[in-house]
Amino acid sequence: MNFLHRRANRLHLEEVPLAHLAESYGTPLYVYSAGALTAAYQALEGALAGVPHRICYAVKANPNLAVLRHFARLGAGFDIVSGGELARVLAAGADPGRVVFSGVGKSRTEMRAALEAGIHCFNIESEAELARLDGVAGELGRVAPVSLRVNPDVDAKTHPYISTGLKQNKFGIPIEEAPRLYRLAAGLAHVRIVGLDCHIGSQLTELAPMADAADRVLALADRLAEDGMPLAHIDLGGGLGIRYRDETPPDAAAYGALLAGRMCGRRETLLVEPGRYLVGNAGVLLTRVEYLKRGADRSFLIVDAAMNDLMRPALYDAWHAIEVADPQPERVPVLCDVVGPVCETADFLGRERLLAAAEGDVLAILSAGAYGMSMSSTYNSRPRAAEVMVTGNEIHLIRERDSIASLMAGERLPA
Ligand code: LLP
């Protein structure tokens, strides 16, 4: 089912014309389709149905409370990386017993909050972190459930900034050191081993690295079981890619078959931590053209969204499709860069695009549901965008636009 479609040439998300939303709520505006969130979740759920599993949505991809509540109601667990994400998951009404806590730098305060909430598991990334967690749990008179995140040293074949499974990356425990750390963990009074975890990177478009990582992790799980440390779950991370342009990532069925095939007949529950796959293609960023600036060398469509709203093009040279919401027949197509008002050359949303647009037209930047709003900032003192969720023809404002006052709210002048 395609949630983004044209009717009478007007771009719609579900039953709602996007230009109408831009008019009502202003721009820049993030818009998500509830139906697309559900469809992606259910595709993955169906693909994993053959084995005991839990989908833990990676909150960092899109942490809006309405998105979290939507997945909680579908039965998801959550993968968090900070105390802030824990608070959001709890505020959305999710069950803390379905939360896994990832990340290399968990603070004592974050550990305490997660222990008090009663999360399912801490994914431990170093010996020092293991020792700290044992200490914090001891102070609270609790026992912390842990997995070790191992680094399987496989090349995920993705952008270097979002590749995490190589030896030279800061993530995880080298897989060859894991048995020693598991034995160490088994001897600690305030931790309890429950699982094994890995995550090799994001926007993965090939199955081979995923298969490779899974095989290495499962071989380690077997070895641990032989050593008397059977595990309750295996967490194979997130990373399933989506189509932005011409990528051909595996679909949910192929990904699910790969994982379920390997887990079939095993005693552990499978956990996965998808972010982008569940939300990426469910969202668009709407922006309005301020100016068409024609130049001898290049023309620019200067729009009211910028790198602070969608950082992916500036940071990873990421490509997002850009479409005119309501094409006007009198416009002439122009080869142009779509840029924002921020004072940086990296402030582009698309380069060398052929677009028939002019001042006042609304553009939709596609595949912006993941790592769009969540990575936005107020750089150049630009209020962060509003967010809307649509379902059928219903429209819900799920985040108000920042006000200028809110940008300055915490600031104090020295006496
Ligand atoms: N689990 C862990 C431990 C992670 O670090 C991540 C993402 C995920 C799960 C979810 O990965 P996903 O399924 O979304 O690929 N800002 C970048 C992506 C950074 C991903 C960081 N970690 C981007 O815009 O492409």
Short mmCIF file of C-alpha atoms and ligand atoms in Angstrom, two decimals:
data_model
loop_
_atom_site.label_atom_id
_atom_site.label_comp_id
_atom_site.label_asym_id
_atom_site.label_seq_id
_atom_site.Cartn_x
_atom_site.Cartn_y
_atom_site.Cartn_z
CA MET A 1 0.00 0.00 0.00
CA ASN A 2 1.37 3.38 -0.94
CA PHE A 3 0.58 6.01 1.66
CA LEU A 4 2.21 8.78 -0.38
CA HIS A 5 0.39 9.23 -3.67
CA ARG A 6 -0.99 11.79 -6.11
CA ARG A 7 -4.66 12.42 -6.61
CA ALA A 8 -5.62 14.96 -9.28
CA ASN A 9 -1.86 15.57 -9.38
CA ARG A 10 -1.86 16.81 -5.77
CA LEU A 11 0.57 15.01 -3.46
CA HIS A 12 -1.28 13.33 -0.57
CA LEU A 13 -0.18 11.44 2.51
CA GLU A 14 -3.00 9.01 3.23
CA GLU A 15 -6.13 11.07 2.45
CA VAL A 16 -4.64 14.47 3.19
CA PRO A 17 -3.28 16.87 0.53
CA LEU A 18 0.14 17.98 1.76
CA ALA A 19 -0.18 21.56 0.51
CA HIS A 20 -3.27 21.84 2.72
CA LEU A 21 -1.18 20.92 5.77
CA ALA A 22 1.49 23.45 4.84
CA GLU A 23 -1.24 26.08 4.67
CA SER A 24 -2.80 25.15 8.01
CA TYR A 25 0.28 24.50 10.13
CA GLY A 26 2.99 26.48 8.37
CA THR A 27 6.37 25.28 7.16
CA PRO A 28 8.84 23.66 7.73
CA LEU A 29 6.52 20.86 8.80
CA TYR A 30 7.14 17.17 9.37
CA VAL A 31 4.21 14.94 8.46
CA TYR A 32 3.97 11.24 9.29
CA SER A 33 1.50 8.60 8.14
CA ALA A 34 0.18 6.42 10.96
CA GLY A 35 -0.83 3.82 8.38
CA ALA A 36 2.72 3.63 7.02
CA LEU A 37 4.11 3.14 10.55
CA THR A 38 1.70 0.29 11.14
CA ALA A 39 2.37 -1.28 7.73
CA ALA A 40 6.14 -1.29 8.26
CA TYR A 41 5.81 -2.70 11.78
CA GLN A 42 3.43 -5.42 10.66
CA ALA A 43 5.59 -6.39 7.69
CA LEU A 44 8.50 -7.03 10.04
CA GLU A 45 6.30 -8.68 12.65
CA GLY A 46 4.96 -11.04 9.97
CA ALA A 47 8.44 -11.81 8.68
CA LEU A 48 9.63 -12.84 12.15
CA ALA A 49 6.44 -14.68 13.13
CA GLY A 50 8.09 -18.10 12.88
CA VAL A 51 10.38 -17.56 15.88
CA PRO A 52 9.95 -16.08 19.36
CA HIS A 53 10.95 -12.45 18.93
CA ARG A 54 10.47 -8.85 19.99
CA ILE A 55 10.80 -5.73 17.86
CA CYS A 56 12.46 -2.99 19.94
CA TYR A 57 11.95 0.27 18.02
CA ALA A 58 15.12 2.41 18.06
CA VAL A 59 13.76 5.61 19.58
CA LYS A 60 16.54 7.81 18.21
CA ALA A 61 15.11 7.51 14.70
CA ASN A 62 12.00 9.45 15.70
CA PRO A 63 11.24 10.02 19.38
CA ASN A 64 7.94 11.92 19.11
CA LEU A 65 5.61 10.70 21.87
CA ALA A 66 2.82 9.99 19.39
CA VAL A 67 5.16 7.79 17.34
CA LEU A 68 6.28 5.94 20.48
CA ARG A 69 2.72 5.42 21.67
CA HIS A 70 1.75 4.15 18.22
CA PHE A 71 4.44 1.47 18.33
CA ALA A 72 3.73 0.64 21.99
CA ARG A 73 0.12 -0.06 21.06
CA LEU A 74 1.28 -2.34 18.26
CA GLY A 75 3.19 -4.31 20.90
CA ALA A 76 6.71 -3.01 20.28
CA GLY A 77 9.52 -2.82 22.77
CA PHE A 78 12.05 0.00 22.59
CA ASP A 79 15.79 0.48 22.15
CA ILE A 80 16.92 3.59 24.03
CA VAL A 81 20.29 5.33 24.29
CA SER A 82 19.76 7.98 26.97
CA GLY A 83 17.84 8.94 30.07
CA GLY A 84 15.88 11.34 27.88
CA GLU A 85 14.73 8.51 25.64
CA LEU A 86 13.82 6.45 28.72
CA ALA A 87 11.65 9.30 29.99
CA ARG A 88 9.95 9.58 26.60
CA VAL A 89 9.21 5.87 26.42
CA LEU A 90 7.70 5.98 29.91
CA ALA A 91 5.71 9.13 29.08
CA ALA A 92 4.31 7.35 26.02
CA GLY A 93 2.93 4.66 28.31
CA ALA A 94 5.26 1.89 27.15
CA ASP A 95 6.14 -1.10 29.31
CA PRO A 96 9.68 -0.57 30.72
CA GLY A 97 10.01 -4.35 30.83
CA ARG A 98 10.31 -4.23 27.03
CA VAL A 99 13.12 -1.67 26.92
CA VAL A 100 16.75 -2.33 26.06
CA PHE A 101 19.36 0.33 26.80
CA SER A 102 22.18 0.70 24.25
CA GLY A 103 25.06 3.17 23.98
CA VAL A 104 28.74 3.42 24.91
CA GLY A 105 28.50 6.18 27.52
CA LYS A 106 25.73 5.46 30.01
CA SER A 107 26.05 7.77 33.03
CA ARG A 108 25.42 6.71 36.61
CA THR A 109 22.26 8.82 36.64
CA GLU A 110 20.98 7.07 33.52
CA MET A 111 21.79 3.64 34.95
CA ARG A 112 19.91 4.48 38.16
CA ALA A 113 16.83 5.71 36.29
CA ALA A 114 16.76 2.60 34.11
CA LEU A 115 17.19 0.26 37.09
CA GLU A 116 14.42 2.03 38.96
CA ALA A 117 12.13 1.82 35.92
CA GLY A 118 12.85 -1.92 35.64
CA ILE A 119 14.06 -2.18 32.04
CA HIS A 120 14.52 -5.50 30.29
CA CYS A 121 18.25 -5.23 29.62
CA PHE A 122 21.37 -3.07 29.53
CA ASN A 123 23.48 -3.60 26.43
CA ILE A 124 26.98 -3.30 27.87
CA GLU A 125 29.74 -1.98 25.64
CA SER A 126 32.89 -2.17 27.81
CA GLU A 127 34.45 -3.74 30.87
CA ALA A 128 34.40 -0.37 32.64
CA GLU A 129 30.68 0.01 31.99
CA LEU A 130 30.04 -3.48 33.37
CA ALA A 131 31.88 -2.61 36.57
CA ARG A 132 30.04 0.69 36.92
CA LEU A 133 26.64 -0.92 36.43
CA ASP A 134 27.43 -3.60 39.01
CA GLY A 135 28.31 -0.84 41.47
CA VAL A 136 25.23 1.30 40.76
CA ALA A 137 22.90 -1.72 40.99
CA GLY A 138 24.56 -2.70 44.26
CA GLU A 139 23.92 0.76 45.73
CA LEU A 140 20.25 0.42 44.84
CA GLY A 141 20.08 -3.14 46.14
CA ARG A 142 19.15 -4.42 42.68
CA VAL A 143 20.44 -6.86 40.10
CA ALA A 144 20.88 -5.43 36.61
CA PRO A 145 19.94 -7.61 33.60
CA VAL A 146 22.74 -7.40 31.01
CA SER A 147 23.72 -8.34 27.49
CA LEU A 148 27.18 -7.72 26.16
CA ARG A 149 27.25 -5.87 22.86
CA VAL A 150 29.94 -7.52 20.82
CA ASN A 151 31.67 -6.03 17.86
CA PRO A 152 31.82 -8.84 15.29
CA ASP A 153 34.27 -7.01 12.98
CA VAL A 154 32.21 -7.15 9.81
CA ASP A 155 32.00 -4.45 7.19
CA ALA A 156 28.38 -3.31 6.99
CA LYS A 157 29.08 -1.62 3.61
CA THR A 158 27.32 1.58 4.53
CA HIS A 159 28.34 5.23 5.06
CA PRO A 160 31.43 5.28 7.34
CA TYR A 161 29.68 7.58 9.84
CA ILE A 162 26.93 5.02 10.46
CA SER A 163 29.03 1.87 10.29
CA THR A 164 29.55 0.47 13.78
CA GLY A 165 30.66 -3.15 13.49
CA LEU A 166 34.31 -2.74 12.55
CA LYS A 167 37.25 -3.15 14.93
CA GLN A 168 38.18 0.51 14.55
CA ASN A 169 34.71 1.71 15.68
CA LYS A 170 34.07 2.76 19.27
CA PHE A 171 31.17 0.34 19.61
CA GLY A 172 30.93 -2.96 21.39
CA ILE A 173 33.37 -5.43 22.86
CA PRO A 174 35.73 -7.20 20.46
CA ILE A 175 34.07 -10.56 19.92
CA GLU A 176 37.20 -12.48 20.93
CA GLU A 177 37.20 -10.75 24.33
CA ALA A 178 33.55 -11.51 25.01
CA PRO A 179 33.96 -14.95 26.65
CA ARG A 180 36.30 -13.50 29.27
CA LEU A 181 33.89 -10.63 30.02
CA TYR A 182 30.94 -13.01 30.25
CA ARG A 183 32.84 -15.06 32.83
CA LEU A 184 33.64 -11.84 34.68
CA ALA A 185 29.97 -10.77 34.55
CA ALA A 186 28.86 -14.18 35.81
CA GLY A 187 30.92 -13.58 38.94
CA LEU A 188 29.47 -10.14 39.74
CA ALA A 189 26.90 -9.91 42.50
CA HIS A 190 24.67 -7.23 41.00
CA VAL A 191 24.39 -8.18 37.35
CA ARG A 192 22.57 -11.06 35.75
CA ILE A 193 23.43 -12.19 32.23
CA VAL A 194 20.36 -12.37 30.01
CA GLY A 195 21.55 -11.95 26.47
CA LEU A 196 24.01 -11.12 23.73
CA ASP A 197 23.80 -8.13 21.42
CA CYS A 198 25.30 -6.69 18.26
CA HIS A 199 24.55 -3.87 15.84
CA ILE A 200 26.81 -3.41 12.85
CA GLY A 201 25.48 -0.24 11.29
CA SER A 202 22.60 1.60 9.76
CA GLN A 203 21.06 1.87 6.27
CA LEU A 204 22.28 -1.63 5.43
CA THR A 205 21.33 -2.61 1.92
CA GLU A 206 23.02 -6.00 1.68
CA LEU A 207 22.14 -9.23 3.45
CA ALA A 208 25.64 -10.71 3.50
CA PRO A 209 27.08 -8.57 6.33
CA MET A 210 23.96 -9.17 8.43
CA ALA A 211 24.27 -12.91 7.88
CA ASP A 212 27.95 -12.80 8.71
CA ALA A 213 27.38 -10.90 11.94
CA ALA A 214 24.50 -13.17 12.97
CA ASP A 215 26.61 -16.29 12.38
CA ARG A 216 29.46 -14.94 14.50
CA VAL A 217 27.12 -13.92 17.29
CA LEU A 218 25.28 -17.26 17.30
CA ALA A 219 28.56 -19.19 17.37
CA LEU A 220 29.51 -17.16 20.45
CA ALA A 221 26.13 -17.87 22.06
CA ASP A 222 26.71 -21.60 21.52
CA ARG A 223 30.12 -21.37 23.08
CA LEU A 224 28.74 -19.50 26.11
CA ALA A 225 26.02 -22.12 26.54
CA GLU A 226 28.69 -24.85 26.48
CA ASP A 227 30.56 -22.90 29.15
CA GLY A 228 27.45 -22.96 31.33
CA MET A 229 26.12 -19.51 30.42
CA PRO A 230 22.92 -20.08 28.42
CA LEU A 231 21.24 -16.90 27.22
CA ALA A 232 17.58 -15.89 27.19
CA HIS A 233 17.81 -13.62 24.17
CA ILE A 234 19.94 -12.70 21.18
CA ASP A 235 19.67 -9.10 19.99
CA LEU A 236 20.76 -8.66 16.38
CA GLY A 237 20.41 -4.87 16.39
CA GLY A 238 18.83 -2.60 13.83
CA GLY A 239 20.13 -1.36 10.52
CA LEU A 240 17.72 -2.55 7.84
CA GLY A 241 17.93 0.05 5.08
CA ILE A 242 15.21 1.79 3.11
CA ARG A 243 14.96 3.10 -0.41
CA TYR A 244 15.81 6.79 -0.71
CA ARG A 245 16.75 6.81 -4.39
CA ASP A 246 17.77 3.66 -6.21
CA GLU A 247 18.99 1.48 -3.35
CA THR A 248 17.61 -2.05 -3.30
CA PRO A 249 17.62 -3.01 0.38
CA PRO A 250 16.28 -6.42 1.32
CA ASP A 251 12.57 -6.28 2.11
CA ALA A 252 11.16 -7.27 5.50
CA ALA A 253 10.46 -10.79 4.26
CA ALA A 254 14.04 -11.42 3.12
CA TYR A 255 15.50 -9.87 6.25
CA GLY A 256 13.07 -11.79 8.45
CA ALA A 257 13.82 -15.05 6.63
CA LEU A 258 17.53 -14.54 7.18
CA LEU A 259 17.14 -13.97 10.92
CA ALA A 260 14.30 -16.41 11.57
CA GLY A 261 16.10 -19.08 9.57
CA ARG A 262 19.09 -18.78 11.87
CA MET A 263 17.04 -18.61 15.08
CA CYS A 264 14.78 -21.50 14.19
CA GLY A 265 15.07 -24.33 16.72
CA ARG A 266 17.16 -22.25 19.14
CA ARG A 267 16.14 -21.61 22.72
CA GLU A 268 16.79 -17.86 22.80
CA THR A 269 14.27 -15.14 21.93
CA LEU A 270 15.31 -12.94 19.00
CA LEU A 271 15.39 -9.19 19.56
CA VAL A 272 15.81 -6.63 16.78
CA GLU A 273 16.25 -2.85 17.08
CA PRO A 274 14.98 -1.29 13.84
CA GLY A 275 14.62 2.47 13.62
CA ARG A 276 14.81 3.77 10.06
CA TYR A 277 12.91 0.85 8.54
CA LEU A 278 9.85 1.55 10.71
CA VAL A 279 9.63 5.32 10.26
CA GLY A 280 11.86 6.50 7.40
CA ASN A 281 9.44 6.25 4.53
CA ALA A 282 6.44 7.12 6.70
CA GLY A 283 7.40 10.80 6.89
CA VAL A 284 7.96 13.84 4.71
CA LEU A 285 9.29 17.31 5.42
CA LEU A 286 7.25 20.11 3.88
CA THR A 287 8.92 23.37 3.02
CA ARG A 288 7.90 26.47 1.11
CA VAL A 289 9.95 28.19 -1.57
CA GLU A 290 11.04 31.66 -0.49
CA TYR A 291 12.97 32.62 -3.61
CA LEU A 292 14.09 31.29 -6.95
CA LYS A 293 17.57 32.74 -7.36
CA ARG A 294 18.84 32.33 -10.88
CA GLY A 295 22.56 32.40 -11.54
CA ALA A 296 24.80 32.03 -14.54
CA ASP A 297 26.42 28.88 -13.15
CA ARG A 298 23.71 27.61 -10.88
CA SER A 299 20.17 28.35 -9.84
CA PHE A 300 18.90 27.98 -6.31
CA LEU A 301 15.52 27.31 -4.86
CA ILE A 302 15.85 28.93 -1.46
CA VAL A 303 13.34 27.28 0.83
CA ASP A 304 12.28 27.81 4.43
CA ALA A 305 13.65 24.47 5.68
CA ALA A 306 17.36 24.11 6.24
CA MET A 307 20.15 21.89 7.51
CA ASN A 308 18.96 22.52 11.05
CA ASP A 309 15.64 20.84 10.14
CA LEU A 310 17.08 17.96 8.10
CA MET A 311 20.76 17.43 8.68
CA ARG A 312 21.24 14.24 6.66
CA PRO A 313 22.26 15.87 3.35
CA ALA A 314 24.83 18.12 5.07
CA LEU A 315 26.21 15.40 7.33
CA TYR A 316 26.22 12.32 5.10
CA ASP A 317 25.69 13.82 1.66
CA ALA A 318 22.41 11.90 1.85
CA TRP A 319 20.00 12.05 -1.08
CA HIS A 320 16.29 12.68 -0.46
CA ALA A 321 13.73 12.88 -3.25
CA ILE A 322 12.12 16.33 -3.54
CA GLU A 323 8.74 16.85 -5.15
CA VAL A 324 6.46 19.80 -5.76
CA ALA A 325 3.30 19.20 -3.74
CA ASP A 326 0.86 20.88 -6.15
CA PRO A 327 2.59 21.29 -9.52
CA GLN A 328 1.58 24.46 -11.39
CA PRO A 329 1.33 24.06 -15.18
CA GLU A 330 2.82 27.49 -15.90
CA ARG A 331 6.13 26.80 -14.08
CA VAL A 332 9.20 26.02 -16.15
CA PRO A 333 11.51 23.24 -14.88
CA VAL A 334 14.83 24.61 -13.62
CA LEU A 335 17.97 22.67 -12.75
CA CYS A 336 18.70 23.92 -9.27
CA ASP A 337 20.09 23.31 -5.81
CA VAL A 338 17.46 23.30 -3.08
CA VAL A 339 19.00 25.22 -0.18
CA GLY A 340 17.97 26.72 3.12
CA PRO A 341 18.57 30.12 4.70
CA VAL A 342 21.39 28.97 7.02
CA CYS A 343 24.79 30.60 6.56
CA GLU A 344 26.75 27.50 5.57
CA THR A 345 27.56 26.06 2.17
CA ALA A 346 26.60 22.66 3.59
CA ASP A 347 23.07 23.96 3.97
CA PHE A 348 21.51 22.10 1.08
CA LEU A 349 18.60 19.67 0.97
CA GLY A 350 19.17 18.55 -2.60
CA ARG A 351 21.57 19.41 -5.40
CA GLU A 352 21.12 19.50 -9.15
CA ARG A 353 17.42 18.78 -9.11
CA LEU A 354 15.07 19.52 -11.97
CA LEU A 355 12.10 21.23 -10.36
CA ALA A 356 9.27 23.32 -11.74
CA ALA A 357 8.74 25.56 -8.74
CA ALA A 358 8.80 29.20 -7.77
CA GLU A 359 8.18 31.45 -4.80
CA GLY A 360 5.31 30.28 -2.63
CA ASP A 361 5.21 26.67 -3.85
CA VAL A 362 5.33 23.84 -1.33
CA LEU A 363 7.96 21.14 -1.74
CA ALA A 364 7.92 17.75 -0.05
CA ILE A 365 11.24 16.22 0.96
CA LEU A 366 10.59 12.50 1.03
CA SER A 367 11.81 9.67 3.27
CA ALA A 368 12.30 12.13 6.11
CA GLY A 369 10.58 10.20 8.90
CA ALA A 370 13.81 8.81 10.37
CA TYR A 371 16.68 10.92 11.68
CA GLY A 372 14.97 14.08 10.44
CA MET A 373 13.26 15.80 13.34
CA SER A 374 15.32 13.77 15.81
CA MET A 375 18.57 15.33 14.56
CA SER A 376 17.20 18.83 14.13
CA SER A 377 18.61 21.80 15.98
CA THR A 378 17.91 25.47 16.48
CA TYR A 379 21.09 26.59 14.67
CA ASN A 380 20.81 30.17 13.42
CA SER A 381 18.12 30.59 16.12
CA ARG A 382 15.61 28.87 13.91
CA PRO A 383 12.61 27.43 15.76
CA ARG A 384 12.32 23.68 15.24
CA ALA A 385 9.52 22.50 12.97
CA ALA A 386 6.05 21.38 13.98
CA GLU A 387 5.02 17.75 13.47
CA VAL A 388 1.72 16.31 12.28
CA MET A 389 0.47 12.74 12.10
CA VAL A 390 -2.22 11.78 9.63
CA THR A 391 -4.40 8.72 9.65
CA GLY A 392 -6.92 8.43 6.82
CA ASN A 393 -8.31 11.94 6.61
CA GLU A 394 -7.67 12.71 10.28
CA ILE A 395 -4.97 15.22 11.11
CA HIS A 396 -3.25 15.42 14.50
CA LEU A 397 -0.74 18.08 15.50
CA ILE A 398 1.76 16.01 17.50
CA ARG A 399 4.31 18.73 18.20
CA GLU A 400 3.96 22.47 18.16
CA ARG A 401 6.53 24.55 16.36
CA ASP A 402 9.12 26.05 18.75
CA SER A 403 8.38 29.63 19.62
CA ILE A 404 11.17 32.20 19.54
CA ALA A 405 10.52 32.70 23.28
CA SER A 406 11.11 29.00 23.91
CA LEU A 407 14.50 29.26 22.21
CA MET A 408 15.64 31.81 24.78
CA ALA A 409 13.71 30.41 27.74
CA GLY A 410 16.64 28.89 29.65
CA GLU A 411 19.07 31.75 29.08
CA ARG A 412 20.09 34.15 31.84
CA LEU A 413 21.97 37.42 31.74
CA PRO A 414 24.78 37.62 34.35
CA ALA A 415 23.85 40.02 37.15
N1 LLP B 1 20.52 -0.07 17.57
C1 LLP B 1 21.64 0.64 17.82
C2 LLP B 1 22.54 0.21 18.89
C3 LLP B 1 21.93 1.77 17.04
O1 LLP B 1 23.04 2.45 17.27
C4 LLP B 1 21.05 2.16 15.99
C5 LLP B 1 21.33 3.33 15.17
C6 LLP B 1 19.90 1.38 15.79
C7 LLP B 1 19.67 0.27 16.58
C8 LLP B 1 18.89 1.71 14.73
O2 LLP B 1 19.43 1.65 13.46
P1 LLP B 1 18.47 1.76 12.17
O3 LLP B 1 17.56 0.56 12.19
O4 LLP B 1 17.71 3.01 12.27
O5 LLP B 1 19.41 1.75 11.03
N2 LLP B 1 21.70 9.49 11.80
C9 LLP B 1 21.99 8.44 10.85
C10 LLP B 1 21.71 7.07 11.41
C11 LLP B 1 22.40 6.81 12.71
C12 LLP B 1 22.11 5.46 13.28
C13 LLP B 1 22.66 5.32 14.65
N3 LLP B 1 22.35 4.08 15.30
C14 LLP B 1 21.23 8.72 9.56
O6 LLP B 1 20.55 9.73 9.48
O7 LLP B 1 21.37 7.98 8.60
#
